PDB file of C-alpha atoms in Angstrom:
ATOM      1  CA  MET A  56      40.890 -19.957  24.669  1.00  0.00           C
ATOM      2  CA  SER A  57      37.576 -18.959  23.083  1.00  0.00           C
ATOM      3  CA  LEU A  58      37.358 -16.999  19.867  1.00  0.00           C
ATOM      4  CA  GLU A  59      35.052 -13.993  19.830  1.00  0.00           C
ATOM      5  CA  LEU A  60      33.511 -13.221  16.456  1.00  0.00           C
ATOM      6  CA  HIS A  61      32.594  -9.633  15.712  1.00  0.00           C
ATOM      7  CA  PRO A  62      30.312  -8.498  12.896  1.00  0.00           C
ATOM      8  CA  ILE A  63      32.084  -6.816  10.018  1.00  0.00           C
ATOM      9  CA  PHE A  64      29.412  -4.127   9.856  1.00  0.00           C
ATOM     10  CA  PRO A  65      27.435  -2.469  12.643  1.00  0.00           C
ATOM     11  CA  THR A  66      24.080  -4.170  13.127  1.00  0.00           C
ATOM     12  CA  GLU A  67      20.707  -2.863  14.213  1.00  0.00           C
ATOM     13  CA  GLU A  68      17.701  -4.893  15.278  1.00  0.00           C
ATOM     14  CA  VAL A  69      14.369  -4.013  13.676  1.00  0.00           C
ATOM     15  CA  ASP A  70      11.039  -5.800  13.309  1.00  0.00           C
ATOM     16  CA  ILE A  71      11.037  -6.439   9.575  1.00  0.00           C
ATOM     17  CA  GLN A  72       7.495  -7.903   9.569  1.00  0.00           C
ATOM     18  CA  ASN A  73       5.829  -5.222  11.607  1.00  0.00           C
ATOM     19  CA  TYR A  74       3.394  -2.654  10.205  1.00  0.00           C
ATOM     20  CA  TYR A  75       2.280   0.844  11.122  1.00  0.00           C
ATOM     21  CA  PHE A  76      -1.115   2.469  10.804  1.00  0.00           C
ATOM     22  CA  TYR A  77      -3.039   5.674  11.393  1.00  0.00           C
ATOM     23  CA  ALA A  78      -6.607   5.115  12.581  1.00  0.00           C
ATOM     24  CA  THR A  79      -7.674   8.529  11.269  1.00  0.00           C
ATOM     25  CA  GLY A  80      -4.980   9.462   8.788  1.00  0.00           C
ATOM     26  CA  PHE A  81      -7.257  11.671   6.685  1.00  0.00           C
ATOM     27  CA  SER A  82      -9.946  14.135   7.675  1.00  0.00           C
ATOM     28  CA  THR A  83     -13.423  14.160   6.141  1.00  0.00           C
ATOM     29  CA  GLU A  84     -12.540  17.358   4.261  1.00  0.00           C
ATOM     30  CA  GLU A  85      -9.382  15.797   2.800  1.00  0.00           C
ATOM     31  CA  LEU A  86     -11.266  12.695   1.692  1.00  0.00           C
ATOM     32  CA  GLU A  87     -13.995  14.764   0.039  1.00  0.00           C
ATOM     33  CA  LYS A  88     -11.324  16.629  -1.904  1.00  0.00           C
ATOM     34  CA  VAL A  89      -9.802  13.306  -3.025  1.00  0.00           C
ATOM     35  CA  TYR A  90     -13.221  12.060  -4.204  1.00  0.00           C
ATOM     36  CA  ARG A  91     -13.883  15.222  -6.215  1.00  0.00           C
ATOM     37  CA  ASP A  92     -10.471  15.359  -7.845  1.00  0.00           C
ATOM     38  CA  VAL A  93     -10.257  11.627  -8.581  1.00  0.00           C
ATOM     39  CA  ASP A  94     -13.531  11.878 -10.531  1.00  0.00           C
ATOM     40  CA  THR A  95     -11.686  13.915 -13.186  1.00  0.00           C
ATOM     41  CA  LEU A  96      -9.253  11.032 -13.921  1.00  0.00           C
ATOM     42  CA  SER A  97      -9.783   8.099 -16.276  1.00  0.00           C
ATOM     43  CA  PHE A  98     -10.113   4.453 -15.243  1.00  0.00           C
ATOM     44  CA  HIS A  99      -7.813   1.652 -16.443  1.00  0.00           C
ATOM     45  CA  LYS A 100      -8.055  -2.088 -15.944  1.00  0.00           C
ATOM     46  CA  ALA A 101      -5.558  -3.168 -13.296  1.00  0.00           C
ATOM     47  CA  THR A 102      -2.341  -4.919 -14.309  1.00  0.00           C
ATOM     48  CA  VAL A 103       0.170  -6.954 -12.297  1.00  0.00           C
ATOM     49  CA  GLY A 104       3.728  -5.766 -11.736  1.00  0.00           C
ATOM     50  CA  THR A 105       5.200  -4.047 -14.784  1.00  0.00           C
ATOM     51  CA  GLU A 106       2.840  -5.775 -17.232  1.00  0.00           C
ATOM     52  CA  THR A 107       0.778  -3.532 -19.512  1.00  0.00           C
ATOM     53  CA  ALA A 108      -2.011  -6.007 -20.319  1.00  0.00           C
ATOM     54  CA  PRO A 109      -5.001  -6.327 -17.938  1.00  0.00           C
ATOM     55  CA  ALA A 110      -4.400  -8.772 -15.114  1.00  0.00           C
ATOM     56  CA  ASP A 111      -5.674 -12.344 -15.160  1.00  0.00           C
ATOM     57  CA  LYS A 112      -8.935 -12.075 -13.210  1.00  0.00           C
ATOM     58  CA  GLU A 113      -7.953 -15.176 -11.233  1.00  0.00           C
ATOM     59  CA  ILE A 114      -5.153 -13.044  -9.791  1.00  0.00           C
ATOM     60  CA  ARG A 115      -6.606  -9.559  -9.733  1.00  0.00           C
ATOM     61  CA  SER A 116      -9.924  -7.924 -10.547  1.00  0.00           C
ATOM     62  CA  SER A 117     -10.180  -4.165 -10.075  1.00  0.00           C
ATOM     63  CA  SER A 118     -10.136  -0.827 -11.882  1.00  0.00           C
ATOM     64  CA  VAL A 119      -7.488   1.803 -11.237  1.00  0.00           C
ATOM     65  CA  LYS A 120      -6.683   5.443 -11.847  1.00  0.00           C
ATOM     66  CA  TRP A 121      -3.205   6.963 -11.682  1.00  0.00           C
ATOM     67  CA  ILE A 122      -2.895  10.211  -9.715  1.00  0.00           C
ATOM     68  CA  PRO A 123      -0.359  12.465 -11.460  1.00  0.00           C
ATOM     69  CA  LYS A 124       2.547  14.203  -9.776  1.00  0.00           C
ATOM     70  CA  THR A 125       1.247  17.713 -10.354  1.00  0.00           C
ATOM     71  CA  ASN A 126       0.862  20.816  -8.213  1.00  0.00           C
ATOM     72  CA  GLU A 127      -2.803  19.953  -7.726  1.00  0.00           C
ATOM     73  CA  TRP A 128      -1.872  16.678  -5.995  1.00  0.00           C
ATOM     74  CA  GLU A 129       1.326  17.799  -4.262  1.00  0.00           C
ATOM     75  CA  TRP A 130      -0.396  17.977  -0.874  1.00  0.00           C
ATOM     76  CA  LEU A 131      -1.365  14.299  -1.071  1.00  0.00           C
ATOM     77  CA  TYR A 132       2.090  13.077  -2.066  1.00  0.00           C
ATOM     78  CA  THR A 133       3.674  15.183   0.691  1.00  0.00           C
ATOM     79  CA  LYS A 134       1.249  13.862   3.298  1.00  0.00           C
ATOM     80  CA  LEU A 135       1.928  10.244   2.354  1.00  0.00           C
ATOM     81  CA  TYR A 136       5.691  10.781   2.191  1.00  0.00           C
ATOM     82  CA  ASN A 137       5.647  12.195   5.721  1.00  0.00           C
ATOM     83  CA  MET A 138       3.613   9.241   7.003  1.00  0.00           C
ATOM     84  CA  ALA A 139       6.053   6.804   5.389  1.00  0.00           C
ATOM     85  CA  ILE A 140       9.012   8.598   6.966  1.00  0.00           C
ATOM     86  CA  GLU A 141       7.408   8.495  10.417  1.00  0.00           C
ATOM     87  CA  ALA A 142       6.646   4.776  10.095  1.00  0.00           C
ATOM     88  CA  ASN A 143      10.123   4.047   8.762  1.00  0.00           C
ATOM     89  CA  ASN A 144      11.815   5.949  11.587  1.00  0.00           C
ATOM     90  CA  ALA A 145       9.740   4.048  14.130  1.00  0.00           C
ATOM     91  CA  LEU A 146      10.161   0.532  12.744  1.00  0.00           C
ATOM     92  CA  TRP A 147      12.423  -0.358   9.808  1.00  0.00           C
ATOM     93  CA  HIS A 148      15.058   2.337   9.120  1.00  0.00           C
ATOM     94  CA  PHE A 149      15.156   1.661   5.384  1.00  0.00           C
ATOM     95  CA  ASP A 150      17.183   3.850   3.059  1.00  0.00           C
ATOM     96  CA  LEU A 151      14.503   5.941   1.334  1.00  0.00           C
ATOM     97  CA  PHE A 152      14.612   8.704  -1.234  1.00  0.00           C
ATOM     98  CA  THR A 153      11.283   9.074  -3.066  1.00  0.00           C
ATOM     99  CA  ALA A 154       8.323   7.381  -4.732  1.00  0.00           C
ATOM    100  CA  LEU A 155       9.077   6.364  -8.303  1.00  0.00           C
ATOM    101  CA  ASP A 156       5.447   5.454  -9.046  1.00  0.00           C
ATOM    102  CA  CYS A 157       2.322   7.577  -9.082  1.00  0.00           C
ATOM    103  CA  ILE A 158      -0.395   7.035  -6.480  1.00  0.00           C
ATOM    104  CA  GLN A 159      -2.769   4.293  -7.628  1.00  0.00           C
ATOM    105  CA  TYR A 160      -6.474   4.789  -6.875  1.00  0.00           C
ATOM    106  CA  THR A 161      -8.353   1.460  -6.946  1.00  0.00           C
ATOM    107  CA  GLU A 162     -11.970   0.306  -6.927  1.00  0.00           C
ATOM    108  CA  TYR A 163     -13.025  -3.309  -6.281  1.00  0.00           C
ATOM    109  CA  TYR A 164     -16.606  -4.249  -7.303  1.00  0.00           C
ATOM    110  CA  ASP A 165     -18.795  -7.053  -5.975  1.00  0.00           C
ATOM    111  CA  VAL A 166     -20.308  -7.662  -9.431  1.00  0.00           C
ATOM    112  CA  GLU A 167     -16.840  -8.475 -10.751  1.00  0.00           C
ATOM    113  CA  GLY A 168     -15.700 -10.470  -7.737  1.00  0.00           C
ATOM    114  CA  GLY A 169     -13.135  -7.775  -7.012  1.00  0.00           C
ATOM    115  CA  HIS A 170     -10.002  -9.057  -5.294  1.00  0.00           C
ATOM    116  CA  TYR A 171      -6.211  -9.227  -5.466  1.00  0.00           C
ATOM    117  CA  GLY A 172      -4.573 -12.555  -4.639  1.00  0.00           C
ATOM    118  CA  TRP A 173      -1.427 -13.065  -2.577  1.00  0.00           C
ATOM    119  CA  HIS A 174       1.429 -10.944  -3.896  1.00  0.00           C
ATOM    120  CA  GLN A 175       4.356  -8.706  -3.025  1.00  0.00           C
ATOM    121  CA  ASP A 176       4.799  -5.122  -4.205  1.00  0.00           C
ATOM    122  CA  ILE A 177       8.411  -5.704  -5.250  1.00  0.00           C
ATOM    123  CA  GLY A 178       9.877  -7.204  -8.407  1.00  0.00           C
ATOM    124  CA  ALA A 179      12.339  -6.561 -11.188  1.00  0.00           C
ATOM    125  CA  GLY A 180      13.363  -3.182 -12.586  1.00  0.00           C
ATOM    126  CA  SER A 181      12.010  -0.109 -10.838  1.00  0.00           C
ATOM    127  CA  MET A 182       9.913  -2.322  -8.547  1.00  0.00           C
ATOM    128  CA  SER A 183      13.142  -3.539  -6.941  1.00  0.00           C
ATOM    129  CA  LYS A 184      13.443  -0.105  -5.344  1.00  0.00           C
ATOM    130  CA  ARG A 185      10.087  -0.244  -3.554  1.00  0.00           C
ATOM    131  CA  LYS A 186      10.500  -0.580   0.198  1.00  0.00           C
ATOM    132  CA  ILE A 187       7.357   0.766   1.858  1.00  0.00           C
ATOM    133  CA  SER A 188       3.740   0.253   0.759  1.00  0.00           C
ATOM    134  CA  ILE A 189       1.020   2.675   1.876  1.00  0.00           C
ATOM    135  CA  THR A 190      -2.696   1.852   1.604  1.00  0.00           C
ATOM    136  CA  VAL A 191      -5.381   4.408   2.383  1.00  0.00           C
ATOM    137  CA  GLN A 192      -8.965   3.212   2.939  1.00  0.00           C
ATOM    138  CA  LEU A 193     -11.485   5.502   1.233  1.00  0.00           C
ATOM    139  CA  SER A 194     -14.678   3.526   1.963  1.00  0.00           C
ATOM    140  CA  ASP A 195     -16.536   3.132   5.229  1.00  0.00           C
ATOM    141  CA  SER A 196     -16.636  -0.428   6.548  1.00  0.00           C
ATOM    142  CA  ASP A 197     -20.400  -0.654   5.977  1.00  0.00           C
ATOM    143  CA  GLU A 198     -20.051   0.266   2.281  1.00  0.00           C
ATOM    144  CA  TYR A 199     -18.751  -3.184   1.390  1.00  0.00           C
ATOM    145  CA  GLU A 200     -18.407  -6.741   2.654  1.00  0.00           C
ATOM    146  CA  GLY A 201     -15.303  -8.873   2.230  1.00  0.00           C
ATOM    147  CA  GLY A 202     -12.417  -6.926   0.728  1.00  0.00           C
ATOM    148  CA  ASP A 203     -10.080  -7.269   3.693  1.00  0.00           C
ATOM    149  CA  LEU A 204      -6.450  -6.276   3.257  1.00  0.00           C
ATOM    150  CA  GLN A 205      -4.506  -9.140   4.837  1.00  0.00           C
ATOM    151  CA  ILE A 206      -0.808  -9.445   5.700  1.00  0.00           C
ATOM    152  CA  PHE A 207       0.924 -12.843   5.703  1.00  0.00           C
ATOM    153  CA  LYS A 208       3.742 -13.365   8.206  1.00  0.00           C
ATOM    154  CA  GLY A 209       4.133 -17.107   7.668  1.00  0.00           C
ATOM    155  CA  GLY A 210       2.318 -20.218   8.872  1.00  0.00           C
ATOM    156  CA  ASP A 211      -1.289 -20.724   7.831  1.00  0.00           C
ATOM    157  CA  PRO A 212      -2.359 -18.171   5.167  1.00  0.00           C
ATOM    158  CA  GLU A 213      -5.950 -18.480   6.367  1.00  0.00           C
ATOM    159  CA  LYS A 214      -4.834 -16.987   9.689  1.00  0.00           C
ATOM    160  CA  ALA A 215      -3.241 -13.937   8.088  1.00  0.00           C
ATOM    161  CA  GLU A 216      -3.660 -10.635   9.927  1.00  0.00           C
ATOM    162  CA  ALA A 217      -6.304  -8.229   8.610  1.00  0.00           C
ATOM    163  CA  ALA A 218      -5.566  -4.518   8.424  1.00  0.00           C
ATOM    164  CA  PRO A 219      -7.899  -2.173  10.320  1.00  0.00           C
ATOM    165  CA  ARG A 220     -10.942  -1.087   8.305  1.00  0.00           C
ATOM    166  CA  GLY A 221     -12.570   2.305   8.105  1.00  0.00           C
ATOM    167  CA  LYS A 222     -12.610   5.438   6.006  1.00  0.00           C
ATOM    168  CA  GLY A 223      -9.362   7.366   6.415  1.00  0.00           C
ATOM    169  CA  VAL A 224      -7.321   4.471   7.845  1.00  0.00           C
ATOM    170  CA  VAL A 225      -3.727   4.492   6.568  1.00  0.00           C
ATOM    171  CA  PHE A 226      -1.900   1.145   6.673  1.00  0.00           C
ATOM    172  CA  ILE A 227       1.867   1.046   6.048  1.00  0.00           C
ATOM    173  CA  PHE A 228       4.040  -2.061   5.678  1.00  0.00           C
ATOM    174  CA  PRO A 229       7.264  -3.284   4.006  1.00  0.00           C
ATOM    175  CA  SER A 230       6.726  -3.874   0.288  1.00  0.00           C
ATOM    176  CA  TYR A 231       8.296  -7.352   0.429  1.00  0.00           C
ATOM    177  CA  MET A 232       5.552  -8.691   2.708  1.00  0.00           C
ATOM    178  CA  MET A 233       2.955 -10.987   1.137  1.00  0.00           C
ATOM    179  CA  HIS A 234      -0.530  -9.490   1.213  1.00  0.00           C
ATOM    180  CA  ARG A 235      -3.890  -9.717  -0.534  1.00  0.00           C
ATOM    181  CA  VAL A 236      -7.340  -8.159  -0.807  1.00  0.00           C
ATOM    182  CA  THR A 237      -9.984 -10.826  -0.203  1.00  0.00           C
ATOM    183  CA  PRO A 238     -12.966 -11.007  -2.596  1.00  0.00           C
ATOM    184  CA  ILE A 239     -15.635  -8.333  -2.336  1.00  0.00           C
ATOM    185  CA  THR A 240     -19.008  -9.962  -1.705  1.00  0.00           C
ATOM    186  CA  LYS A 241     -21.107  -6.796  -1.469  1.00  0.00           C
ATOM    187  CA  GLY A 242     -20.631  -3.162  -2.434  1.00  0.00           C
ATOM    188  CA  THR A 243     -17.520  -1.345  -3.619  1.00  0.00           C
ATOM    189  CA  ARG A 244     -14.170  -0.954  -1.883  1.00  0.00           C
ATOM    190  CA  ARG A 245     -12.201   2.192  -2.698  1.00  0.00           C
ATOM    191  CA  SER A 246      -8.609   2.841  -1.718  1.00  0.00           C
ATOM    192  CA  PHE A 247      -5.364   4.225  -2.987  1.00  0.00           C
ATOM    193  CA  VAL A 248      -1.792   3.021  -2.634  1.00  0.00           C
ATOM    194  CA  LEU A 249       1.704   4.466  -2.954  1.00  0.00           C
ATOM    195  CA  TRP A 250       5.111   2.832  -2.807  1.00  0.00           C
ATOM    196  CA  VAL A 251       8.074   4.699  -1.342  1.00  0.00           C
ATOM    197  CA  GLY A 252      11.524   3.441  -2.265  1.00  0.00           C
ATOM    198  CA  GLY A 253      15.243   3.787  -2.096  1.00  0.00           C
ATOM    199  CA  SER A 254      18.430   2.056  -3.152  1.00  0.00           C
ATOM    200  CA  PRO A 255      18.175  -1.698  -3.815  1.00  0.00           C
ATOM    201  CA  TYR A 256      18.452  -3.910  -0.718  1.00  0.00           C
ATOM    202  CA  ARG A 257      22.026  -4.770   0.204  1.00  0.00           C
TER     203      ARG A 257
END
């Protein structure tokens, strides 16, 4: 007589290493508004995780601005939330409730060897609640060289998948996935990111 084992909890199959993207997530008019409004914010040297000191340039070299959660920027937060929900419904079915962090606008410069080495967007404290990472490309592909956003799914890191390039491209992936921005060799790469979260994984 064979013994049939049944799962204690209902299970659902999802592709936990898949990603979602919009080839033209933002219109030219929306991007122009972002450029104008971002110019009114102050730059900060990028940090890593919850650290407050500037990042070790071997790990990360970039400058950032934090976009506040104000009425002026509500349209942008709402747009990104809706994109995250659509991607989540299509692929991962995470438990989501909001974004604890502000949107981070980032510039990578060739003169500083701008890059961000392999990392995850999760960690201790509030970062443990991040589940979905959203990156929006603000520069045209011909405005910079290098600076590829790459996703690592295992195997050879040098064969990691590169996210689509182009102004207005929105790339969405699980925050636990390893990823990096390769060094900028020419020009400036502009983007912004937001993390949408929920209850800790369980």
